PDB file of C-alpha atoms and ligand atoms in Angstrom:
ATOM      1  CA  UNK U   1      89.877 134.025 112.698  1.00  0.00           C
ATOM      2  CA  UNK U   2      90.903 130.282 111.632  1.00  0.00           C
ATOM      3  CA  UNK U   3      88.821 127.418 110.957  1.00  0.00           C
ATOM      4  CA  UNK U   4      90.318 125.939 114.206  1.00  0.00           C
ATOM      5  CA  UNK U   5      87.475 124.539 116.272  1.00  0.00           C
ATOM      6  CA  UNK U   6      89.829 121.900 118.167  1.00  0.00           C
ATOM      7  CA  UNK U   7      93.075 120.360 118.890  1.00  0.00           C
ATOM      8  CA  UNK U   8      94.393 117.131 121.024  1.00  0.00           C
ATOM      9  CA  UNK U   9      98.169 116.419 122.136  1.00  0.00           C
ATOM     10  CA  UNK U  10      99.069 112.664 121.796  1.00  0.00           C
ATOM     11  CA  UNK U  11     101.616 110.692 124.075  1.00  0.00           C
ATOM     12  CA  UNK U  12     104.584 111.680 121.538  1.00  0.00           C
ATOM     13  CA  UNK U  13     104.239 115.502 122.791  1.00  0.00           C
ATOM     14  CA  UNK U  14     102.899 115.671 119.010  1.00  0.00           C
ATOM     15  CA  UNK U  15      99.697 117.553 118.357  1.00  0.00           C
ATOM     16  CA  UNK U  16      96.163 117.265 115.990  1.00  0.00           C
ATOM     17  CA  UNK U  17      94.998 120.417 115.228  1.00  0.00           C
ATOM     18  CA  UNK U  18      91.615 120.435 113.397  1.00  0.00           C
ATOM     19  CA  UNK U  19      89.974 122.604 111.004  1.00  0.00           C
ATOM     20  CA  UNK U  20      86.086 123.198 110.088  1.00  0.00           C
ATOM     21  CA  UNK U  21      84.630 122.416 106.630  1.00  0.00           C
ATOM     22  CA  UNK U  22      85.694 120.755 103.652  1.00  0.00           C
ATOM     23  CA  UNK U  23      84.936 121.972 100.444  1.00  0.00           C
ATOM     24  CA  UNK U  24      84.480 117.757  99.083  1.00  0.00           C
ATOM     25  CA  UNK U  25      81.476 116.128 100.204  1.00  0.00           C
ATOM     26  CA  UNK U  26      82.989 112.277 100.434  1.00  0.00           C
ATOM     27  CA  UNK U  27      80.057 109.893 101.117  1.00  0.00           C
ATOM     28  CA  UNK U  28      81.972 108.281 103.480  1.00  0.00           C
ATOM     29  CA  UNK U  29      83.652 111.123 105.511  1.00  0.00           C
ATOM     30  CA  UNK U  30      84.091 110.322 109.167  1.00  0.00           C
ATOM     31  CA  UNK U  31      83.500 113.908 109.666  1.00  0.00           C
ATOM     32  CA  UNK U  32      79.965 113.903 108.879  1.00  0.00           C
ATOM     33  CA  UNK U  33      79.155 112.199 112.076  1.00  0.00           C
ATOM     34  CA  UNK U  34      82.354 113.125 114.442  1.00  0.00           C
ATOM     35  CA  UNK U  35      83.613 116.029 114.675  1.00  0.00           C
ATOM     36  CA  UNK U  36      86.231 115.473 117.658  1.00  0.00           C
ATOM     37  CA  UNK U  37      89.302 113.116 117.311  1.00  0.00           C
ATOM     38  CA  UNK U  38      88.340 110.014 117.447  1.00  0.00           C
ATOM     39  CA  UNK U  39      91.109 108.580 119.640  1.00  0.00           C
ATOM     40  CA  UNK U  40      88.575 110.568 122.851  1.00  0.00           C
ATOM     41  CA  UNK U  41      86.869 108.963 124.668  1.00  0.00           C
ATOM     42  CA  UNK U  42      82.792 108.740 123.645  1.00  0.00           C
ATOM     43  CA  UNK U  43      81.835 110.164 127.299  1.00  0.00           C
ATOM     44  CA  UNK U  44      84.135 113.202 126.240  1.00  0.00           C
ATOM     45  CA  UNK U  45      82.944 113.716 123.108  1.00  0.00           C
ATOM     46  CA  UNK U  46      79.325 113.769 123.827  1.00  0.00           C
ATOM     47  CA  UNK U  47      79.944 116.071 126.615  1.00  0.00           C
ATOM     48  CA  UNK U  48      81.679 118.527 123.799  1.00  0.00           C
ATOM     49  CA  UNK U  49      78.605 117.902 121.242  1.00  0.00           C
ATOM     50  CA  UNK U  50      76.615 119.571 124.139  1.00  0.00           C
ATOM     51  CA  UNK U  51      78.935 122.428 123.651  1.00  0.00           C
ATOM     52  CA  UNK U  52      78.886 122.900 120.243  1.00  0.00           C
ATOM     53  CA  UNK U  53      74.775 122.352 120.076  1.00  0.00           C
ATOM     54  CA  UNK U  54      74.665 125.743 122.329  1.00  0.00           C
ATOM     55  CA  UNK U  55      77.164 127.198 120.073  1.00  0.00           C
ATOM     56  CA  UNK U  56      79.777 127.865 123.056  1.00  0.00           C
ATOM     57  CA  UNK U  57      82.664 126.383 121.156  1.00  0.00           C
ATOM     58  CA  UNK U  58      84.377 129.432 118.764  1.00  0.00           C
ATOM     59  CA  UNK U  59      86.713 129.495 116.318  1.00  0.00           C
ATOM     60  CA  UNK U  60      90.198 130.205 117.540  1.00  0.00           C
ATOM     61  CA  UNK U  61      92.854 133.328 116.376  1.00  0.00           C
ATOM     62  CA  UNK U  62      96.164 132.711 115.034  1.00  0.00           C
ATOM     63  CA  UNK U  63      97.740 133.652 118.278  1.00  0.00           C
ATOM     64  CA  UNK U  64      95.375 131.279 120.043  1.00  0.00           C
ATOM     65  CA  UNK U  65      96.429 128.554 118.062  1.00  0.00           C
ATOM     66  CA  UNK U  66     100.133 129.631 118.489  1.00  0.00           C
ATOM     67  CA  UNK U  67      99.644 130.317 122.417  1.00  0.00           C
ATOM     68  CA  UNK U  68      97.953 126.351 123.191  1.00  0.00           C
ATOM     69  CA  UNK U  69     100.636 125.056 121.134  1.00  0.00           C
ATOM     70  CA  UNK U  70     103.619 126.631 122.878  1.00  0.00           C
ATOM     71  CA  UNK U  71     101.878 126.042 126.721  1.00  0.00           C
ATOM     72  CA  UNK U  72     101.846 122.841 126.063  1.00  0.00           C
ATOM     73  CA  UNK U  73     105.458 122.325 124.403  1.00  0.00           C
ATOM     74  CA  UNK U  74     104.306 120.913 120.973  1.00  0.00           C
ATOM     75  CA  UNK U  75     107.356 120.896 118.248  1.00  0.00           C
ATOM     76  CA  UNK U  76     105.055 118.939 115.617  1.00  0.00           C
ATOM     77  CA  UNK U  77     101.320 119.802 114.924  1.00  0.00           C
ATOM     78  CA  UNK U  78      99.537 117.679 112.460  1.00  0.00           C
ATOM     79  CA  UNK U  79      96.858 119.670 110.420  1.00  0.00           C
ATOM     80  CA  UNK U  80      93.596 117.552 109.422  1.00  0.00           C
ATOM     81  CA  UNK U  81      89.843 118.154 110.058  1.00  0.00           C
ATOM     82  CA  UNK U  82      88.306 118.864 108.120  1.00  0.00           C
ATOM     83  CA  UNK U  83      89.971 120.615 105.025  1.00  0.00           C
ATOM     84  CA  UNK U  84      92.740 122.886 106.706  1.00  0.00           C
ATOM     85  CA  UNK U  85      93.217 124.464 102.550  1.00  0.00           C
ATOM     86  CA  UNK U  86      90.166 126.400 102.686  1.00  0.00           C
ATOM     87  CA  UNK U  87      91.074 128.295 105.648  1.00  0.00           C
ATOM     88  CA  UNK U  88      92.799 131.723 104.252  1.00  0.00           C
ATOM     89  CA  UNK U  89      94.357 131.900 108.117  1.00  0.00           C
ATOM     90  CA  UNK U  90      96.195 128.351 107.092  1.00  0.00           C
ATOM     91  CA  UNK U  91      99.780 130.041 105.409  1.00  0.00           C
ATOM     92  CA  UNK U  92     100.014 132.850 108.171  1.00  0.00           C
ATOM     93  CA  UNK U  93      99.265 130.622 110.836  1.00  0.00           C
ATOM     94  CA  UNK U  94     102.137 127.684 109.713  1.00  0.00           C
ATOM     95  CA  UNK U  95     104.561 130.776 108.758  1.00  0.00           C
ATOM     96  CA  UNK U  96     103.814 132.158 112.638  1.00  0.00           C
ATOM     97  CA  UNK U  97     104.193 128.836 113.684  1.00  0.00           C
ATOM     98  CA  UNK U  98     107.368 128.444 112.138  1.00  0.00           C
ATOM     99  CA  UNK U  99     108.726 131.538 114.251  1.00  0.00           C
ATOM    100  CA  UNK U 100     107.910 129.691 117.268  1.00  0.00           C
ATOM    101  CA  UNK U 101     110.032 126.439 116.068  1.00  0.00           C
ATOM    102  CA  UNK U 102     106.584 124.690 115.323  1.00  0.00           C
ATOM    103  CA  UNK U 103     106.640 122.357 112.126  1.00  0.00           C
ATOM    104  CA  UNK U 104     103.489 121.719 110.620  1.00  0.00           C
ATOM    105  CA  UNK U 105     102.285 118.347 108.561  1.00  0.00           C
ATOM    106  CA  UNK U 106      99.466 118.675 106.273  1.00  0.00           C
ATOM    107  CA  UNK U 107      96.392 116.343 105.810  1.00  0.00           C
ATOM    108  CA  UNK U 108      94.718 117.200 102.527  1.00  0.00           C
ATOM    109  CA  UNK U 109      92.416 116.345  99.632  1.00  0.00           C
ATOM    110  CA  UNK U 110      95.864 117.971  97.869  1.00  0.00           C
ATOM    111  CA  UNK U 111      93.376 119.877  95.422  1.00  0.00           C
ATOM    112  CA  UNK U 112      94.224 123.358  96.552  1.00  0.00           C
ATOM    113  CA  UNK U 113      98.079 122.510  97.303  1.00  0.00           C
ATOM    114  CA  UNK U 114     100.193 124.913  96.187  1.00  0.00           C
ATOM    115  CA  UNK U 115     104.297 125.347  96.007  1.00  0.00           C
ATOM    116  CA  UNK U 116     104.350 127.547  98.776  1.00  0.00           C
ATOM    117  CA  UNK U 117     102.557 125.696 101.259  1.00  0.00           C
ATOM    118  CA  UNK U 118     104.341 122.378 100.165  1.00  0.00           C
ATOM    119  CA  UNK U 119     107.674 124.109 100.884  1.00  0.00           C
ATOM    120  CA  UNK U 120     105.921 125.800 104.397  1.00  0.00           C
ATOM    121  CA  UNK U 121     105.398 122.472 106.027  1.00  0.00           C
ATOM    122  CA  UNK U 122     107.313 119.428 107.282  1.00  0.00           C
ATOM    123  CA  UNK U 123     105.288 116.898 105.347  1.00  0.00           C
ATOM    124  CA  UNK U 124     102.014 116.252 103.429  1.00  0.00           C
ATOM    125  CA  UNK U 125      99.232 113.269 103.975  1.00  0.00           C
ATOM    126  CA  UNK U 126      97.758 113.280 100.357  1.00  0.00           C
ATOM    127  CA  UNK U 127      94.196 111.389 100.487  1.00  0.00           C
ATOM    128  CA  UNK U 128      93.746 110.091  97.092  1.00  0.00           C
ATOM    129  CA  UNK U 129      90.006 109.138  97.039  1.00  0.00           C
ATOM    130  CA  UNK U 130      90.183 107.050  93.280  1.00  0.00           C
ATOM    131  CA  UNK U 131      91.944 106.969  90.157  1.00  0.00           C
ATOM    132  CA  UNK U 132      88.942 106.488  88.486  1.00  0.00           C
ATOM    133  CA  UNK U 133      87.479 109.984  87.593  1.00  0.00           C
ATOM    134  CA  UNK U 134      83.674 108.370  88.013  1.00  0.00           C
ATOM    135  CA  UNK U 135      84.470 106.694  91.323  1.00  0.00           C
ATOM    136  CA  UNK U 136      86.055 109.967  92.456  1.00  0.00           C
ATOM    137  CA  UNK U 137      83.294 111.933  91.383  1.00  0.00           C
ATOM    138  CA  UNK U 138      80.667 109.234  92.612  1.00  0.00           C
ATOM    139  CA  UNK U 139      82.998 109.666  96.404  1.00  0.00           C
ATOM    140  CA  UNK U 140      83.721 113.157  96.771  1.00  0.00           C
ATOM    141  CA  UNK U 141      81.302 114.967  94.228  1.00  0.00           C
ATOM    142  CA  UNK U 142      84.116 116.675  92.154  1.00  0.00           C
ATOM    143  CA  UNK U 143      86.234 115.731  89.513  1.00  0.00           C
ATOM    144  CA  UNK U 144      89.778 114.509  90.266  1.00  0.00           C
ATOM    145  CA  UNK U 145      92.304 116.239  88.250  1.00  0.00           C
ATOM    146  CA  UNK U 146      93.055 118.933  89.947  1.00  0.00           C
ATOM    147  CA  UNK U 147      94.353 116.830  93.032  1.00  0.00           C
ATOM    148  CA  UNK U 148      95.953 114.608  90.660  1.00  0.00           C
ATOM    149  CA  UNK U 149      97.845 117.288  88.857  1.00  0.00           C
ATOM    150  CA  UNK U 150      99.330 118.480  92.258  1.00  0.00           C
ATOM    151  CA  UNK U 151      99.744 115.090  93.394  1.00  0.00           C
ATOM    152  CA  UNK U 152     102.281 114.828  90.125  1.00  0.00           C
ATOM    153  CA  UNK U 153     103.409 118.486  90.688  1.00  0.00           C
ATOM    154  CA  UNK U 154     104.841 117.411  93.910  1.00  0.00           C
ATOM    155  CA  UNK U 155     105.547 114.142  94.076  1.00  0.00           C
ATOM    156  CA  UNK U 156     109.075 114.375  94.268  1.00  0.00           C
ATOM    157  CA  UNK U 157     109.093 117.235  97.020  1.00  0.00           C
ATOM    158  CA  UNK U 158     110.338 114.802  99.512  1.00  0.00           C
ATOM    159  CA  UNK U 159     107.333 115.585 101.180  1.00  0.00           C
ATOM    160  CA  UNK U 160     104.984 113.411 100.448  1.00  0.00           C
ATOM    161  CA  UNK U 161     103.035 110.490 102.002  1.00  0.00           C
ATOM    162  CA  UNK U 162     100.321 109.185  99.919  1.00  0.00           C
ATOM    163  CA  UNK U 163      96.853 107.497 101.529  1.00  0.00           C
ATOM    164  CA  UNK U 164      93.569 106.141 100.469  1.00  0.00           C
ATOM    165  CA  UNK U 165      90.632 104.888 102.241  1.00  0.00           C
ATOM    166  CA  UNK U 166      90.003 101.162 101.954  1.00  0.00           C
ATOM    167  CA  UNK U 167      86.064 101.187 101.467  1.00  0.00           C
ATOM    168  CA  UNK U 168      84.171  97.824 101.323  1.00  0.00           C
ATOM    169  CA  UNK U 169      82.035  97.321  97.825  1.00  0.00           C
ATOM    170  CA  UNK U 170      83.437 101.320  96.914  1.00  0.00           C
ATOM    171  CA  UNK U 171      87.517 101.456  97.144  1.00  0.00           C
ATOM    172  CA  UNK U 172      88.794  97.753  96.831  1.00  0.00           C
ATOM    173  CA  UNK U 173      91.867  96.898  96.036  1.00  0.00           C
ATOM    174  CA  UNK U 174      91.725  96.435  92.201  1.00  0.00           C
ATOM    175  CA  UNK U 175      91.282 100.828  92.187  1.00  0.00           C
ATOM    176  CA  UNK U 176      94.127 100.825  95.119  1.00  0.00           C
ATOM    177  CA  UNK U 177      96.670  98.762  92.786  1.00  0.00           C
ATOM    178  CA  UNK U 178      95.533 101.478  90.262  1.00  0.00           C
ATOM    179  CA  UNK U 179      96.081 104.714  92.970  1.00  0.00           C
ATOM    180  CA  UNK U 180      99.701 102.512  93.704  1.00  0.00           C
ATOM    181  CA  UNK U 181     100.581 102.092  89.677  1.00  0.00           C
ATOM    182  CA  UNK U 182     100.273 105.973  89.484  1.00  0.00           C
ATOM    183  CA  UNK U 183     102.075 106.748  92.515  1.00  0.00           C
ATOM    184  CA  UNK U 184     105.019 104.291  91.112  1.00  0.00           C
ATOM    185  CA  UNK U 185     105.147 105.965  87.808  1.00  0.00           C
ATOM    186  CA  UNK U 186     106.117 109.076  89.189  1.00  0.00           C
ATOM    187  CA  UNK U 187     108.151 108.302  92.219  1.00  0.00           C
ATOM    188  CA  UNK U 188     108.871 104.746  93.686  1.00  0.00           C
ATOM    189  CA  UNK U 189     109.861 105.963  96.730  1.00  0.00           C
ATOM    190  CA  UNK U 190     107.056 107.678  98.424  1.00  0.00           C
ATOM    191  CA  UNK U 191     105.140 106.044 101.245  1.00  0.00           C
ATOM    192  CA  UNK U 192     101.733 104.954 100.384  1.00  0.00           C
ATOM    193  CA  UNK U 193      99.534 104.342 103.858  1.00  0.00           C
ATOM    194  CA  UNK U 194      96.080 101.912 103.334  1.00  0.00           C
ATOM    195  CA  UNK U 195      93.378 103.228 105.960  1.00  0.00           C
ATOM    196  CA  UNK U 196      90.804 101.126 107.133  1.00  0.00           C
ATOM    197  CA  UNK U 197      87.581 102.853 106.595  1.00  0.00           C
ATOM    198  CA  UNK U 198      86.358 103.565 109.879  1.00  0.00           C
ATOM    199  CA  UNK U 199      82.976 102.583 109.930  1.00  0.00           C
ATOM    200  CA  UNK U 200      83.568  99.367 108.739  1.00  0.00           C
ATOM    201  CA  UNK U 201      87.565  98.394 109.072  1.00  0.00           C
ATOM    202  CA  UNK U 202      87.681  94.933 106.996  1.00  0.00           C
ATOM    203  CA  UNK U 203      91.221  95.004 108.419  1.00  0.00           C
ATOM    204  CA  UNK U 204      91.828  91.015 106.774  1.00  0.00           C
ATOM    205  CA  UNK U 205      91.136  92.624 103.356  1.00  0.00           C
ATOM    206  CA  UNK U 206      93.213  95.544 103.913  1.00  0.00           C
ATOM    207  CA  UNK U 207      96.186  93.616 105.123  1.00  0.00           C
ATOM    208  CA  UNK U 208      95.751  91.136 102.226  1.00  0.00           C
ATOM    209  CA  UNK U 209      95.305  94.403  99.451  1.00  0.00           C
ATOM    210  CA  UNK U 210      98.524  95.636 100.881  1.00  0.00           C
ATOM    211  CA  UNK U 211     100.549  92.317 100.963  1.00  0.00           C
ATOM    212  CA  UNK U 212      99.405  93.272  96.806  1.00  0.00           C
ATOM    213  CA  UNK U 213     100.445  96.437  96.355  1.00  0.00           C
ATOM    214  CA  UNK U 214     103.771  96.290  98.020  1.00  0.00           C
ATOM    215  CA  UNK U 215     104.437  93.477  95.227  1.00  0.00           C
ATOM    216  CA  UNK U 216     104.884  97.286  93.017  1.00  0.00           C
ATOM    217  CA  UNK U 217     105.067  99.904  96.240  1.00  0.00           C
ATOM    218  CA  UNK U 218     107.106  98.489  98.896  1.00  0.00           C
ATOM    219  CA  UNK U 219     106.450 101.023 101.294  1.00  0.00           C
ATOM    220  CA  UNK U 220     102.668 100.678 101.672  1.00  0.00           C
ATOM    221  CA  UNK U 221     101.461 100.056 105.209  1.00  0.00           C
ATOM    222  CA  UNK U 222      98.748 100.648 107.573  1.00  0.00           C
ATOM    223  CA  UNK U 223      98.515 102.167 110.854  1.00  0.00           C
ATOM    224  CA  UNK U 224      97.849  99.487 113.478  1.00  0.00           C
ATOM    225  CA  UNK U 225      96.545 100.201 117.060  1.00  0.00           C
ATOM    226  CA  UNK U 226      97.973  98.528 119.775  1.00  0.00           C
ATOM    227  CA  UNK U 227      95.007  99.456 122.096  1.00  0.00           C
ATOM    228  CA  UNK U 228      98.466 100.428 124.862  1.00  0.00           C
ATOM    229  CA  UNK U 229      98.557 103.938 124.007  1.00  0.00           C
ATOM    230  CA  UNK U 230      97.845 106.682 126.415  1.00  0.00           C
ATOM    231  CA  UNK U 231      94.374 108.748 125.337  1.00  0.00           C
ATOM    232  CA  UNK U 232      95.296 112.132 123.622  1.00  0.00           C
ATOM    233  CA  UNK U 233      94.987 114.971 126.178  1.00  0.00           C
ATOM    234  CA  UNK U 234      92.275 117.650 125.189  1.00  0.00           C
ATOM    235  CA  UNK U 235      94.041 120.919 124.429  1.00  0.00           C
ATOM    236  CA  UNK U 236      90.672 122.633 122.943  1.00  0.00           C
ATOM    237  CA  UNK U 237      88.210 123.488 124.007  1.00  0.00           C
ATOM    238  CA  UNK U 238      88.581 122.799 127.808  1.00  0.00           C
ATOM    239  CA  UNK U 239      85.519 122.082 129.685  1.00  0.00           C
ATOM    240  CA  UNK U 240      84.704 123.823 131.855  1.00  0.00           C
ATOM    241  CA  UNK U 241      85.461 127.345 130.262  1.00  0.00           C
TER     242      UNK U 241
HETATM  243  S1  SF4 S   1      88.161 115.325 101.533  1.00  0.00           S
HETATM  244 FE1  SF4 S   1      88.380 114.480 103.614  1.00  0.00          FE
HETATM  245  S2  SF4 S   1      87.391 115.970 104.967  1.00  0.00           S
HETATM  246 FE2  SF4 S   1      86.731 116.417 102.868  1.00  0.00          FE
HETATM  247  S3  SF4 S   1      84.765 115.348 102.658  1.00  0.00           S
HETATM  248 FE3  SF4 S   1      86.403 114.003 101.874  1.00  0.00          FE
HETATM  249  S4  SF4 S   1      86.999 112.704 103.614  1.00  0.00           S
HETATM  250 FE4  SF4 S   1      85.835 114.452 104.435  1.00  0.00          FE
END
């Protein structure tokens, strides 16, 4: 069984599939208070924290996962959650996936990366919580070299998109320009993506941090909502069953 508890299908044909657990305890994970994607809309989501309350929500199989992915003709299938690295199900399910012409794209903490999962998917999101190992361990609770040492391990894969969390009075941008400085020194190139934390987006700051760091990363950015998009369609679990 996988860690699987859930997966959405956005406008794009593109899916999120999402994993239980995390093996960091970040102080200000969005996960400790939602566990469904948060593009859903909040009658939705209440209506599936009913389910999971009476425990009728269960972990999917490999060939579940594979089987709600082909239905519903997804070619891309991002992994998040949740910490999709702790699941041992996470290689055979991407190399099953892969039979079925299904790339996968990672969203990590990057501290249990290893070279064959980089080279199983189509693309890494590497969170990098702090530069600073105090901060980090003041965030997540651990240390932060292992995640930096893959971080440099892999940082010319091709593969890699880098991202922080933009936290008011925790995460300004004086550690970002830090998190950017190290990404520079070992590859220019890679795209560094600025999120808005989501509990309190201070999008002015954000957009003024990143008008910063692109001064030594040009390709920093954040994702903006238009508010236009179509909601994601719930794949799992269906109501109803
Ligand atoms: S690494 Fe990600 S999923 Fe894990 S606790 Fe931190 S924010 Fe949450």
């Amino acid at each position: 069984m996988t860690n699987v508890y859930h997966i959405v299908q956005f406008q794009s044909g593109d899916a999120y599939v999402l994993f239980y657990g995390c093996h960091w305890r970040c102080s200000y994970c969005v996960w400790a208070f939602e566990k469904w994607n948060l593009c859903l809309p909040n009658d939705l989501k209440r209506k599936l924290d009913k389910l999971w309350i009476k425990k009728n929500i269960k972990f999917l199989s490999i060939e579940e996962v594979v089987g709600i992915l082909k239905e519903n003709g997804v070619k891309l299938a991002f992994f998040g959650g949740g910490e999709p690295t702790i699941d041992r199900e996470l290689k055979p399910l991407i190399k099953r996936l892969k039979k079925e012409g299904i790339d996968v794209w990672l969203v990590t903490n990057g501290e249990l990366l290893d070279k064959e999962l980089v080279d199983l998917v189509k693309g890494i999101t590497f969170s990098i919580k702090a530069l600073d190992d105090e901060l980090h361990k003041k965030i997540t609770g651990v240390p932060n070299y292992k995640a930096l040492e893959n971080f440099k391990r892999f940082a010319k894969s091709g593969k890699i998109v880098a991202e922080t969390v933009y936290v008011k009075d925790l995460v300004e941008c004086d550690e970002i320009l830090k998190i950017a400085k190290f990404i520079v020194s070992l590859n220019p190139d890679i795209r560094f993506r600025i999120d808005p934390l989501v509990q309190n987006p201070v999008y002015e700051e954000v957009d003024e941090c990143i008008r910063k760091v692109r001064k030594i990363l040009p390709n920093t950015y954040r994702i903006k909502a238009t508010g236009k998009g179509k909601l994601p369609n719930l794949l799992y679990p269906k109501l109803g069953e």
